[in-house]
PDB file of N, CA and C and ligand atoms in Angstrom:
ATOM      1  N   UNK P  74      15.129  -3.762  -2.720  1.00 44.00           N
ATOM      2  CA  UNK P  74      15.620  -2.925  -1.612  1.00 44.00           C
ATOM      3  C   UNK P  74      15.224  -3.559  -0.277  1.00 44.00           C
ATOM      4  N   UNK P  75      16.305  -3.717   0.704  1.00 51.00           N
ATOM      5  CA  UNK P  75      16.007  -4.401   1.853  1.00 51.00           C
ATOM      6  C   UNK P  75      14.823  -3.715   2.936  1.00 51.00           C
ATOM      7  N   UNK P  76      15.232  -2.858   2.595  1.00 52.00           N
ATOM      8  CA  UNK P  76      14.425  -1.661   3.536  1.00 52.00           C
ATOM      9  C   UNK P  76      14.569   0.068   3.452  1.00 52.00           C
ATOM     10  N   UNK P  77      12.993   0.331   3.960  1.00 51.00           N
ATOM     11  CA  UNK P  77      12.807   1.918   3.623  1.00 51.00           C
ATOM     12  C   UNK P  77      14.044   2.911   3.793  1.00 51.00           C
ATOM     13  N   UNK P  78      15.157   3.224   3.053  1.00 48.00           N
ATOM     14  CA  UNK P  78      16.030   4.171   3.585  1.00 48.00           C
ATOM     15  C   UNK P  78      15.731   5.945   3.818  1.00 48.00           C
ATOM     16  N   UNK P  79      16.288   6.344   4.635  1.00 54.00           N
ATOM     17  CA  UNK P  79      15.672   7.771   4.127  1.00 54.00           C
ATOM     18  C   UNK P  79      16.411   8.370   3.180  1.00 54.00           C
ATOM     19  N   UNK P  80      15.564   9.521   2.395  1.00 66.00           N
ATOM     20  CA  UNK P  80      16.036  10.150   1.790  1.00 66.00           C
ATOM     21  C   UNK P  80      16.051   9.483   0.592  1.00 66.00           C
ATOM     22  N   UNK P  81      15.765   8.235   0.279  1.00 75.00           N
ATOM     23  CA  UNK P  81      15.927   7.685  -0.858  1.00 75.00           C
ATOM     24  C   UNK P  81      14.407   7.153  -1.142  1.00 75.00           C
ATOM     25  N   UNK P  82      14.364   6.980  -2.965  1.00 84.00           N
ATOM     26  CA  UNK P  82      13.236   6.184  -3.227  1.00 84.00           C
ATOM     27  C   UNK P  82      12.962   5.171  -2.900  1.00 84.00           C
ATOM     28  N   UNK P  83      11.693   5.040  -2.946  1.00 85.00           N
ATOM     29  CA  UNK P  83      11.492   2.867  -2.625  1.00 85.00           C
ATOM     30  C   UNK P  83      10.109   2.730  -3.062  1.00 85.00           C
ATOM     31  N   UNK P  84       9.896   1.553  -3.400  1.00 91.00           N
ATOM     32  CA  UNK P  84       8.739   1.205  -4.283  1.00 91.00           C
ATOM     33  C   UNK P  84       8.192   0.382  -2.651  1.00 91.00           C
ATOM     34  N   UNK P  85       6.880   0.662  -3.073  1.00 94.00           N
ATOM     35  CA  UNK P  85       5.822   0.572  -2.113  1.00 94.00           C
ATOM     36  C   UNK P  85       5.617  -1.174  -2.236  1.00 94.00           C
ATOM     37  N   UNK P  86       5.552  -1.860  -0.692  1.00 94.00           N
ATOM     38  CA  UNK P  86       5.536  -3.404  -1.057  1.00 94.00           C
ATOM     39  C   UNK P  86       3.794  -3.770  -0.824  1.00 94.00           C
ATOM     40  N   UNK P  87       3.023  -2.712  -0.680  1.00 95.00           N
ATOM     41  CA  UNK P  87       1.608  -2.874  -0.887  1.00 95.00           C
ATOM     42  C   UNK P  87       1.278  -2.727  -1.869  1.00 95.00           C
ATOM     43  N   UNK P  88       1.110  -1.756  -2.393  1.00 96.00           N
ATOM     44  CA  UNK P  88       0.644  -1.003  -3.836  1.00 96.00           C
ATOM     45  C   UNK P  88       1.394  -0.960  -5.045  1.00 96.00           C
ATOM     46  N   UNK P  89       2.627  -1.049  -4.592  1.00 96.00           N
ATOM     47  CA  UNK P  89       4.048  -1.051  -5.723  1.00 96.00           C
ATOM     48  C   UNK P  89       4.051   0.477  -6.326  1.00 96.00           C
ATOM     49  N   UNK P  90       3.366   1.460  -5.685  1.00 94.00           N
ATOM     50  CA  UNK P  90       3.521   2.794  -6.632  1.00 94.00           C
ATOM     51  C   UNK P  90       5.459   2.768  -5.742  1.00 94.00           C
ATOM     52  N   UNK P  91       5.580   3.926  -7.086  1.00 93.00           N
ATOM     53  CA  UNK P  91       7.125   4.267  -6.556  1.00 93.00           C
ATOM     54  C   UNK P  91       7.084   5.289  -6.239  1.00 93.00           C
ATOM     55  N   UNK P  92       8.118   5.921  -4.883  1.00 90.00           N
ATOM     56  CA  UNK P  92       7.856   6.585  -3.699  1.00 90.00           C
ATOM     57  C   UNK P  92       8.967   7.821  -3.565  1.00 90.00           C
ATOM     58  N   UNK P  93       8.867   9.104  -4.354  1.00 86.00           N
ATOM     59  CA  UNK P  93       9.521   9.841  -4.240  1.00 86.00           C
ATOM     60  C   UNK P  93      10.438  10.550  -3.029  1.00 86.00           C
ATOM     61  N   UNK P  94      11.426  10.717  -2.638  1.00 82.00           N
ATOM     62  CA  UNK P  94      11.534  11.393  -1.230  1.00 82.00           C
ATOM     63  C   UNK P  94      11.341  12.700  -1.124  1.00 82.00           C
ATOM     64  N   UNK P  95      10.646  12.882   0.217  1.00 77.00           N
ATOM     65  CA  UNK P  95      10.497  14.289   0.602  1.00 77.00           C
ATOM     66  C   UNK P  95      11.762  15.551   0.447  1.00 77.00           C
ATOM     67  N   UNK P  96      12.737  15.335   0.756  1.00 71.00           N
ATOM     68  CA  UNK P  96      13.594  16.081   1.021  1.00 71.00           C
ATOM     69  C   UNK P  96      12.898  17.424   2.348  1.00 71.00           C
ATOM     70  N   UNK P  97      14.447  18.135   2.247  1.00 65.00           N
ATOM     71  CA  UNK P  97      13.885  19.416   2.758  1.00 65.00           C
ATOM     72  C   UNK P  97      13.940  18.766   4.957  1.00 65.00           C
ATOM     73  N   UNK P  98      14.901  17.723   4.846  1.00 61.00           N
ATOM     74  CA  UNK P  98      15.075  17.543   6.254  1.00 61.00           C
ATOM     75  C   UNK P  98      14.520  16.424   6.776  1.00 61.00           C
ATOM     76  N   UNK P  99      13.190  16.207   5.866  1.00 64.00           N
ATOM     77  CA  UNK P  99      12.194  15.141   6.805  1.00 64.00           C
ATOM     78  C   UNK P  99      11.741  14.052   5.820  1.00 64.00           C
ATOM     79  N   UNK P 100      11.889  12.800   6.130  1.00 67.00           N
ATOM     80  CA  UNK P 100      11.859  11.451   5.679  1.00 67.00           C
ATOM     81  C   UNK P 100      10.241  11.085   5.427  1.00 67.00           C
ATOM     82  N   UNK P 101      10.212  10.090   4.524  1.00 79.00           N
ATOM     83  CA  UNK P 101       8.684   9.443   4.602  1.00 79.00           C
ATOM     84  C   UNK P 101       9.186   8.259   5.228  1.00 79.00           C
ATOM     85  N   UNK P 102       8.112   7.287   5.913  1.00 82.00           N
ATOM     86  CA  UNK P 102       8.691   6.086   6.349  1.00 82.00           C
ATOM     87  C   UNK P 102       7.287   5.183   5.523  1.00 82.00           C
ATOM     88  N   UNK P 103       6.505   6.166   4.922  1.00 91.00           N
ATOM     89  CA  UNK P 103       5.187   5.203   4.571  1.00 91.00           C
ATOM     90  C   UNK P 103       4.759   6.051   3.281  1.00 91.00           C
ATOM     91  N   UNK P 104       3.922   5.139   2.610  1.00 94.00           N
ATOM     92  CA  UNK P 104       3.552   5.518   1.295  1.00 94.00           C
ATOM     93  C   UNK P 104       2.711   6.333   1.097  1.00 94.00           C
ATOM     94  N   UNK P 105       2.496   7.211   0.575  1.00 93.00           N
ATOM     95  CA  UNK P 105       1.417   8.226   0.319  1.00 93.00           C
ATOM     96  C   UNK P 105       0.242   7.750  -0.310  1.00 93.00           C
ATOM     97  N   UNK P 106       0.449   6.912  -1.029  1.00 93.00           N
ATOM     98  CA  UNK P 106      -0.787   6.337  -1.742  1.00 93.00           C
ATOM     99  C   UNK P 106      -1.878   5.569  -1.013  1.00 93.00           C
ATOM    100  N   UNK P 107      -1.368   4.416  -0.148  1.00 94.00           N
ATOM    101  CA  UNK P 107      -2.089   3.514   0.384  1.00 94.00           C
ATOM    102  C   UNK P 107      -1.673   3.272   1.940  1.00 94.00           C
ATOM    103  N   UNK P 108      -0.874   4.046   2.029  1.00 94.00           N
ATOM    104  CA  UNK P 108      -0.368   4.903   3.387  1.00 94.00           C
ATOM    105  C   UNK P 108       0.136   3.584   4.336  1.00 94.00           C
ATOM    106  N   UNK P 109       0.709   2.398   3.511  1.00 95.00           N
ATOM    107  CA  UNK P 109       1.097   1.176   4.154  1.00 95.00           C
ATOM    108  C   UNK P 109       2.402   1.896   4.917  1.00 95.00           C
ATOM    109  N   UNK P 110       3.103   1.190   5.773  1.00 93.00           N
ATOM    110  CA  UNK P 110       4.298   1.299   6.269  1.00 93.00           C
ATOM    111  C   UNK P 110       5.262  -0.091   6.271  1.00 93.00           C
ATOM    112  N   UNK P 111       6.378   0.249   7.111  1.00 91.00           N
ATOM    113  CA  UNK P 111       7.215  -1.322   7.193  1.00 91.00           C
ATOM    114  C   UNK P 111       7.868  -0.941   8.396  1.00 91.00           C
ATOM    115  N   UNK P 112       8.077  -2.490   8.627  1.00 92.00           N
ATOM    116  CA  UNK P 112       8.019  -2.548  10.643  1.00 92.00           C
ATOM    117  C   UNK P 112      10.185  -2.411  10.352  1.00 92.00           C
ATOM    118  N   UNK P 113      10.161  -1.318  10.412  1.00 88.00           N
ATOM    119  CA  UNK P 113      12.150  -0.983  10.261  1.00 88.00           C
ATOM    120  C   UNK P 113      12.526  -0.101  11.799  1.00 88.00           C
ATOM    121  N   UNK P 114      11.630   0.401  12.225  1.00 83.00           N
ATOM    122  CA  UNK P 114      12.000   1.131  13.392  1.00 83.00           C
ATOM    123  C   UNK P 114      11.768   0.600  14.775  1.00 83.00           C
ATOM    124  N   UNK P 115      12.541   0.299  15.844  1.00 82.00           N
ATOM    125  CA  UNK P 115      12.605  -0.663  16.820  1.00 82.00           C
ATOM    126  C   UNK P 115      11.417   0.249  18.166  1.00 82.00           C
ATOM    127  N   UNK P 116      12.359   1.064  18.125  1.00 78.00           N
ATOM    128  CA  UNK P 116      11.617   2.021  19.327  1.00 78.00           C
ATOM    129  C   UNK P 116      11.344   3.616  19.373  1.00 78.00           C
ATOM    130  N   UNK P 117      12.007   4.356  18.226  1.00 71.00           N
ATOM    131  CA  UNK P 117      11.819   5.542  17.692  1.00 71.00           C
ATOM    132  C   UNK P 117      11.211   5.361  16.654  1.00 71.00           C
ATOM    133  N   UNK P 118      10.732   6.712  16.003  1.00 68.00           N
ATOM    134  CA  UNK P 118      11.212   6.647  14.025  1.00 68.00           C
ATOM    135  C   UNK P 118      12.515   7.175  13.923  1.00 68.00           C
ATOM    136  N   UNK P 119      12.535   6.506  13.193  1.00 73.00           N
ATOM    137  CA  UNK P 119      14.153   6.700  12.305  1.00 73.00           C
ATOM    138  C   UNK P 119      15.174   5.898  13.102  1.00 73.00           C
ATOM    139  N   UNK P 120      15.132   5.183  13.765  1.00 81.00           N
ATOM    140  CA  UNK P 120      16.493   4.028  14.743  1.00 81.00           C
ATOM    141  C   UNK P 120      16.649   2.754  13.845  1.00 81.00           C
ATOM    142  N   UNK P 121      15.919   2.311  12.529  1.00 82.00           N
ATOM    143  CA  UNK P 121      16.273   1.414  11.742  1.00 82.00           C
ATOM    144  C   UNK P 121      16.405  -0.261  12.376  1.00 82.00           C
ATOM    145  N   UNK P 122      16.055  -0.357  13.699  1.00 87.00           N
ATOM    146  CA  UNK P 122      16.989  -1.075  14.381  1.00 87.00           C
ATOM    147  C   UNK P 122      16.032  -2.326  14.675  1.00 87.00           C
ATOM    148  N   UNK P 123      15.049  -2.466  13.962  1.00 88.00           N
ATOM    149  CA  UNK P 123      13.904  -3.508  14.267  1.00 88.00           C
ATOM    150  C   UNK P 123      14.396  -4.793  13.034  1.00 88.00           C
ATOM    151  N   UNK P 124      14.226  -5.787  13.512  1.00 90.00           N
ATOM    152  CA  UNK P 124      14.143  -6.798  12.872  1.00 90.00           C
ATOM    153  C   UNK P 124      13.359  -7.322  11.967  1.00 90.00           C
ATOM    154  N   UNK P 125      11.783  -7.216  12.478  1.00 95.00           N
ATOM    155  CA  UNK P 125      10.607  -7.516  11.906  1.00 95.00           C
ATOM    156  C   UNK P 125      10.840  -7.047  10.294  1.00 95.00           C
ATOM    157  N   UNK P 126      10.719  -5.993   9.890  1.00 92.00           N
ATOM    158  CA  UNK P 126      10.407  -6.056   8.963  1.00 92.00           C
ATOM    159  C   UNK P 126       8.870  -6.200   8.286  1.00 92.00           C
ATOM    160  N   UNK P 127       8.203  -6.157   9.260  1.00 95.00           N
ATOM    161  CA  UNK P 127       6.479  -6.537   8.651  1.00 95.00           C
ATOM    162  C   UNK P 127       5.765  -5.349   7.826  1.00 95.00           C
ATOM    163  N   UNK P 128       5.033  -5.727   7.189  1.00 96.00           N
ATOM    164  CA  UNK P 128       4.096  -4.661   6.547  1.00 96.00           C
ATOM    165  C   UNK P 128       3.621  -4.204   7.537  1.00 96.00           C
ATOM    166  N   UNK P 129       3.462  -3.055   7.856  1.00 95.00           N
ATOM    167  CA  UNK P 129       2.495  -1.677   8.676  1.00 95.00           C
ATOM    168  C   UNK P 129       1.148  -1.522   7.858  1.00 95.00           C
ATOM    169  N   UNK P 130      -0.002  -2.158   8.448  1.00 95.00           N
ATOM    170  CA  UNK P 130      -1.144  -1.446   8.065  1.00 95.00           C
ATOM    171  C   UNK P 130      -1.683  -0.316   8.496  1.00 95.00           C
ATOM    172  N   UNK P 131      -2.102   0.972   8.119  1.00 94.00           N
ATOM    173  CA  UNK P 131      -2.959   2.136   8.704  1.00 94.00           C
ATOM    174  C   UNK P 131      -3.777   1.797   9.367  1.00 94.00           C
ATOM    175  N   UNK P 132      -4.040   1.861  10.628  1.00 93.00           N
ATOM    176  CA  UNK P 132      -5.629   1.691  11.331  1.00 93.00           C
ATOM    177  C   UNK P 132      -6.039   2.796  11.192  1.00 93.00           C
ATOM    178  N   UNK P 133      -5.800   3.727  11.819  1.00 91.00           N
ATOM    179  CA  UNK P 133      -6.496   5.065  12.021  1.00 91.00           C
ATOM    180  C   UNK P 133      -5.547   6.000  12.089  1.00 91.00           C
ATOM    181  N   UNK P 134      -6.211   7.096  12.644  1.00 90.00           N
ATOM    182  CA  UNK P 134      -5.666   8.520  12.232  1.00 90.00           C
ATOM    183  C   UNK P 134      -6.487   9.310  13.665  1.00 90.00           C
ATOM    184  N   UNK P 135      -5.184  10.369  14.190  1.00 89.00           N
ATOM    185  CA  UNK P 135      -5.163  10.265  15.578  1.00 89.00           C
ATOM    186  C   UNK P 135      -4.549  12.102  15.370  1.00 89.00           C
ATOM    187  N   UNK P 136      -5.235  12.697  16.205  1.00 90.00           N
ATOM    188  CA  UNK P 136      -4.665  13.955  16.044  1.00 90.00           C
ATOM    189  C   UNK P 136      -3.908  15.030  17.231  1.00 90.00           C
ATOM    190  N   UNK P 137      -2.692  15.204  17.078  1.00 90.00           N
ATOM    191  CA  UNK P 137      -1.773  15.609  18.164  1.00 90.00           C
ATOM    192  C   UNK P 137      -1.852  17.068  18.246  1.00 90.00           C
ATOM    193  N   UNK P 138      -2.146  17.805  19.376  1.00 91.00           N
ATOM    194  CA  UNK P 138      -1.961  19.312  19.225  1.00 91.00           C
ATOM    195  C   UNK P 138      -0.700  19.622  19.161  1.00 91.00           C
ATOM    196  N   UNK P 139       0.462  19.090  18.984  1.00 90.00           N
ATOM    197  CA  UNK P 139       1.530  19.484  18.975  1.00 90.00           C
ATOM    198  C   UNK P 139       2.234  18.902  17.222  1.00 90.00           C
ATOM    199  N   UNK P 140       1.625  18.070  17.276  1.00 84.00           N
ATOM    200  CA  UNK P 140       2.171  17.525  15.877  1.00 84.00           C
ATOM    201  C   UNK P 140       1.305  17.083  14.778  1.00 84.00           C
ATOM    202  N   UNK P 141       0.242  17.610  15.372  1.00 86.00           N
ATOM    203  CA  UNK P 141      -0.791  17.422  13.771  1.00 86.00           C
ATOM    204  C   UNK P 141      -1.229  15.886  13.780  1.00 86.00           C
ATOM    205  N   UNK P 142      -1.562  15.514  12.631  1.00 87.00           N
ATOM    206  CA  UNK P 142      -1.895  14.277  12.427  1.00 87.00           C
ATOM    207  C   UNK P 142      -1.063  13.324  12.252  1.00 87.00           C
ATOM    208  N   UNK P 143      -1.340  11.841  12.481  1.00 90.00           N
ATOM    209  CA  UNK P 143      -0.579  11.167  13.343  1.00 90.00           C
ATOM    210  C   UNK P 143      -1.181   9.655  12.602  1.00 90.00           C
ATOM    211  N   UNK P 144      -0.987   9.032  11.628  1.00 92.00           N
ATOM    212  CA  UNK P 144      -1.502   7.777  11.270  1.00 92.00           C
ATOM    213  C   UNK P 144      -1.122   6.275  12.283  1.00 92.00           C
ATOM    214  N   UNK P 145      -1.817   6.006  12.789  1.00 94.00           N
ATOM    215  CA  UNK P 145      -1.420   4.507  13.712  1.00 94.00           C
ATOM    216  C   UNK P 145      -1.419   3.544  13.029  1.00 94.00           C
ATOM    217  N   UNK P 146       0.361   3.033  12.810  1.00 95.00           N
ATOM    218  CA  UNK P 146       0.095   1.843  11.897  1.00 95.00           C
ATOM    219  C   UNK P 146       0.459   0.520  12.890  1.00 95.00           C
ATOM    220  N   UNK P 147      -0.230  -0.688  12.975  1.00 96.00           N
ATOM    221  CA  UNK P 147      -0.131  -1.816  13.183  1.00 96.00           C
ATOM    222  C   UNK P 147       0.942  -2.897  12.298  1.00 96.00           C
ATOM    223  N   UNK P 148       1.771  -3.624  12.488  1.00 96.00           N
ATOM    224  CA  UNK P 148       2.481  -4.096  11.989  1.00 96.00           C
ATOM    225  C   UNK P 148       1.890  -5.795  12.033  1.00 96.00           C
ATOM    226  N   UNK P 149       1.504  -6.195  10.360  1.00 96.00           N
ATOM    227  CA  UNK P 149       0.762  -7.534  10.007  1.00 96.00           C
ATOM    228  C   UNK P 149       1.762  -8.563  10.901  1.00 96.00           C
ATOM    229  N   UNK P 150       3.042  -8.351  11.320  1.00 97.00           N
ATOM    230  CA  UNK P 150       3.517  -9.632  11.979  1.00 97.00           C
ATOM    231  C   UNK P 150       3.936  -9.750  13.000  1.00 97.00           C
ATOM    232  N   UNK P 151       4.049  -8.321  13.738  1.00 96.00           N
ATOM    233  CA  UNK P 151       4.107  -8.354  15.541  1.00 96.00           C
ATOM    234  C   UNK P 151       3.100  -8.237  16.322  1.00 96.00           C
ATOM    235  N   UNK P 152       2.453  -7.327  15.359  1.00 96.00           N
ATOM    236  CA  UNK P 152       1.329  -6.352  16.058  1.00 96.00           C
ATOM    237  C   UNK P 152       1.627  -5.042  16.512  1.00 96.00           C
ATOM    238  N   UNK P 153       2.810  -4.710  16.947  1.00 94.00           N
ATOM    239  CA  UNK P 153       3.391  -3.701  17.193  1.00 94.00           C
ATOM    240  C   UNK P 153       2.826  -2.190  16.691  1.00 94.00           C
ATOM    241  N   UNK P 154       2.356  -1.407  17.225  1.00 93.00           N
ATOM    242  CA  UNK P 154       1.533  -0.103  17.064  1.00 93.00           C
ATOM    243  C   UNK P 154       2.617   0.832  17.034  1.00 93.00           C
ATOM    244  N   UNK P 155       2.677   1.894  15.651  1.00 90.00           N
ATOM    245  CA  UNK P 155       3.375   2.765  15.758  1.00 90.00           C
ATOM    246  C   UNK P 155       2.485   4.447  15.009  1.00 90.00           C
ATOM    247  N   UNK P 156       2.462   5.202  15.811  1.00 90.00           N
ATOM    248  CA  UNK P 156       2.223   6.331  15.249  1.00 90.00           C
ATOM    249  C   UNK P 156       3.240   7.074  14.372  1.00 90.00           C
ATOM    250  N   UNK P 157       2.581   7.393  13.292  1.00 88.00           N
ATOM    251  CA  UNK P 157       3.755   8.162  12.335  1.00 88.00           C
ATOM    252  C   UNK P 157       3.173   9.846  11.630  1.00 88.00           C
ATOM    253  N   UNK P 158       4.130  10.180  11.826  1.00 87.00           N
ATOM    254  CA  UNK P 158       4.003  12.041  11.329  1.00 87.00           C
ATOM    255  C   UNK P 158       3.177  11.802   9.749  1.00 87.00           C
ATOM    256  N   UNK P 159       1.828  12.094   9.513  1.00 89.00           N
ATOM    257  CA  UNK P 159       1.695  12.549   8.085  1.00 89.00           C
ATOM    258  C   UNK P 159       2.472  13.183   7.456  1.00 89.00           C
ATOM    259  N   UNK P 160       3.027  13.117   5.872  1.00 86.00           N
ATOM    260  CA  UNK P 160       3.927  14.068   5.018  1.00 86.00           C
ATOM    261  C   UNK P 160       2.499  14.796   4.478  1.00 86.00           C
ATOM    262  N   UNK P 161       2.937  16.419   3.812  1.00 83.00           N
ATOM    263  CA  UNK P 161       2.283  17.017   2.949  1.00 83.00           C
ATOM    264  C   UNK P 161       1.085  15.986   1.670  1.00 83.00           C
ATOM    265  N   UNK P 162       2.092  15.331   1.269  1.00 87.00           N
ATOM    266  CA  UNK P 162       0.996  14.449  -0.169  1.00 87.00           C
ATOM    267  C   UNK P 162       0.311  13.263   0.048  1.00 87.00           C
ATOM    268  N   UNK P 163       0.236  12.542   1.321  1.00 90.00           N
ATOM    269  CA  UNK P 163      -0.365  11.711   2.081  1.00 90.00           C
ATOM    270  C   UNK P 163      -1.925  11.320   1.668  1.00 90.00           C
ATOM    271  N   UNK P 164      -2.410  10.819   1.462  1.00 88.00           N
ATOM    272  CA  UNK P 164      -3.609  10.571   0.761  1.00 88.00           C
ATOM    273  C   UNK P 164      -4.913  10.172   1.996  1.00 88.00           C
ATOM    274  N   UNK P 165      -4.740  10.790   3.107  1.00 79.00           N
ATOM    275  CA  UNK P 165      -5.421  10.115   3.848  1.00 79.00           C
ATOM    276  C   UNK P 165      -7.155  10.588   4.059  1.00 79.00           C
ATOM    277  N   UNK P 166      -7.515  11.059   2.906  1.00 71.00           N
ATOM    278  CA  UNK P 166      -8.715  11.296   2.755  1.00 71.00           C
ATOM    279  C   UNK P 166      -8.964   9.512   2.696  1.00 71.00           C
ATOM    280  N   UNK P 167      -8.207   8.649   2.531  1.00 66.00           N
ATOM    281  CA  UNK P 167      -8.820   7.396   2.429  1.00 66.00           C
ATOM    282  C   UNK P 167      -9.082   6.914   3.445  1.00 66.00           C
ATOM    283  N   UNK P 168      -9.235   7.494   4.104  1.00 68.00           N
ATOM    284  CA  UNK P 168      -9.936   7.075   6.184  1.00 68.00           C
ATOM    285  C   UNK P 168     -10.943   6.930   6.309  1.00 68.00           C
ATOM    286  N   UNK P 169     -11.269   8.292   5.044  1.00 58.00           N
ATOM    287  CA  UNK P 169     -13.016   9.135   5.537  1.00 58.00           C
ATOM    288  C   UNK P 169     -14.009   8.519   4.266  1.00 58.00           C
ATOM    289  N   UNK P 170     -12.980   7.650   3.658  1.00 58.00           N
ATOM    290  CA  UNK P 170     -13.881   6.909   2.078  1.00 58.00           C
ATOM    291  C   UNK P 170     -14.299   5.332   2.762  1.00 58.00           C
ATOM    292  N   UNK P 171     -15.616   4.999   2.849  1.00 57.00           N
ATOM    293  CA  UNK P 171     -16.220   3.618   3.375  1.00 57.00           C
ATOM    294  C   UNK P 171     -15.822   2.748   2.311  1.00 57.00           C
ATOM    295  N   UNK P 172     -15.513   2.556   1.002  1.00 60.00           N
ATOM    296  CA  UNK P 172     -15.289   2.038   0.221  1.00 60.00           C
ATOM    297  C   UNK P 172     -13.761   1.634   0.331  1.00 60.00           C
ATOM    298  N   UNK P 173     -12.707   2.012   0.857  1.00 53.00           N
ATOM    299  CA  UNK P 173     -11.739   1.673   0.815  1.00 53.00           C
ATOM    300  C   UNK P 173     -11.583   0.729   1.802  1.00 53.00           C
ATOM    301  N   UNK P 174     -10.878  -0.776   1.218  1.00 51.00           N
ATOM    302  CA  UNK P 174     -10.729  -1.767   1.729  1.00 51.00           C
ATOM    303  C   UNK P 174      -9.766  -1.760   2.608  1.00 51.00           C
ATOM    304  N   UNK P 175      -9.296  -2.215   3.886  1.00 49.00           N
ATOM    305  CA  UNK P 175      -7.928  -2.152   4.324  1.00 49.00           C
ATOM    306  C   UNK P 175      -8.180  -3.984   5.226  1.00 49.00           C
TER     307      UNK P 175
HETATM  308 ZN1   ZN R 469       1.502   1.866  -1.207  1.00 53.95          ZN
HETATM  309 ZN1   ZN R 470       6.659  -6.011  13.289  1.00 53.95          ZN
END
């Protein structure tokens, strides 16, 4: 698969778990498991319109009074910083685990 579509499955290019869709209106753009992302969005989420293509690593986790939590992912080949909406099954207790490698 070329890239994350919404609404559709996609196997994770970090972890390789396979990536159910949310439904119900609202898209994942990142994996729940290892909470990687991919550099597909140019200047919104959801505009598809980026070239890169890079793996999104999680740095941190950032909290919006208007929108809750907020994962900042870095992209391994621009650098490019993007904040993204946590989904419900999101695993990001792996922030608060010292043992997890990133
Ligand atoms: Zn993953
Ligand atoms: Zn990028």
């Amino acid at each position: 698969m070329p890239f994350i579509a919404r609404e559709e499955p996609f196997v994770c290019e970090n972890c390789q778990t396979f990536v159910e869709p949310l439904g119900k209106g609202s898209y994942r753009n990142h994996c729940p498991a290892c909470l990687f992302s991919k550099h597909v969005d140019a200047e919104g989420p959801g505009d598809r319109a980026s070239v890169c293509k890079g793996l999104m690593k999680p740095v941190s986790l950032d909290f919006r009074s208007n929108k809750g939590w907020m994962i900042i992912h870095v992209c391994n080949v621009c650098f490019k910083k993007i904040p993204n909406k946590t989904a419900p099954d999101d695993n990001i207790v792996k922030f608060s685990d010292p043992s997890s490698v990133y």
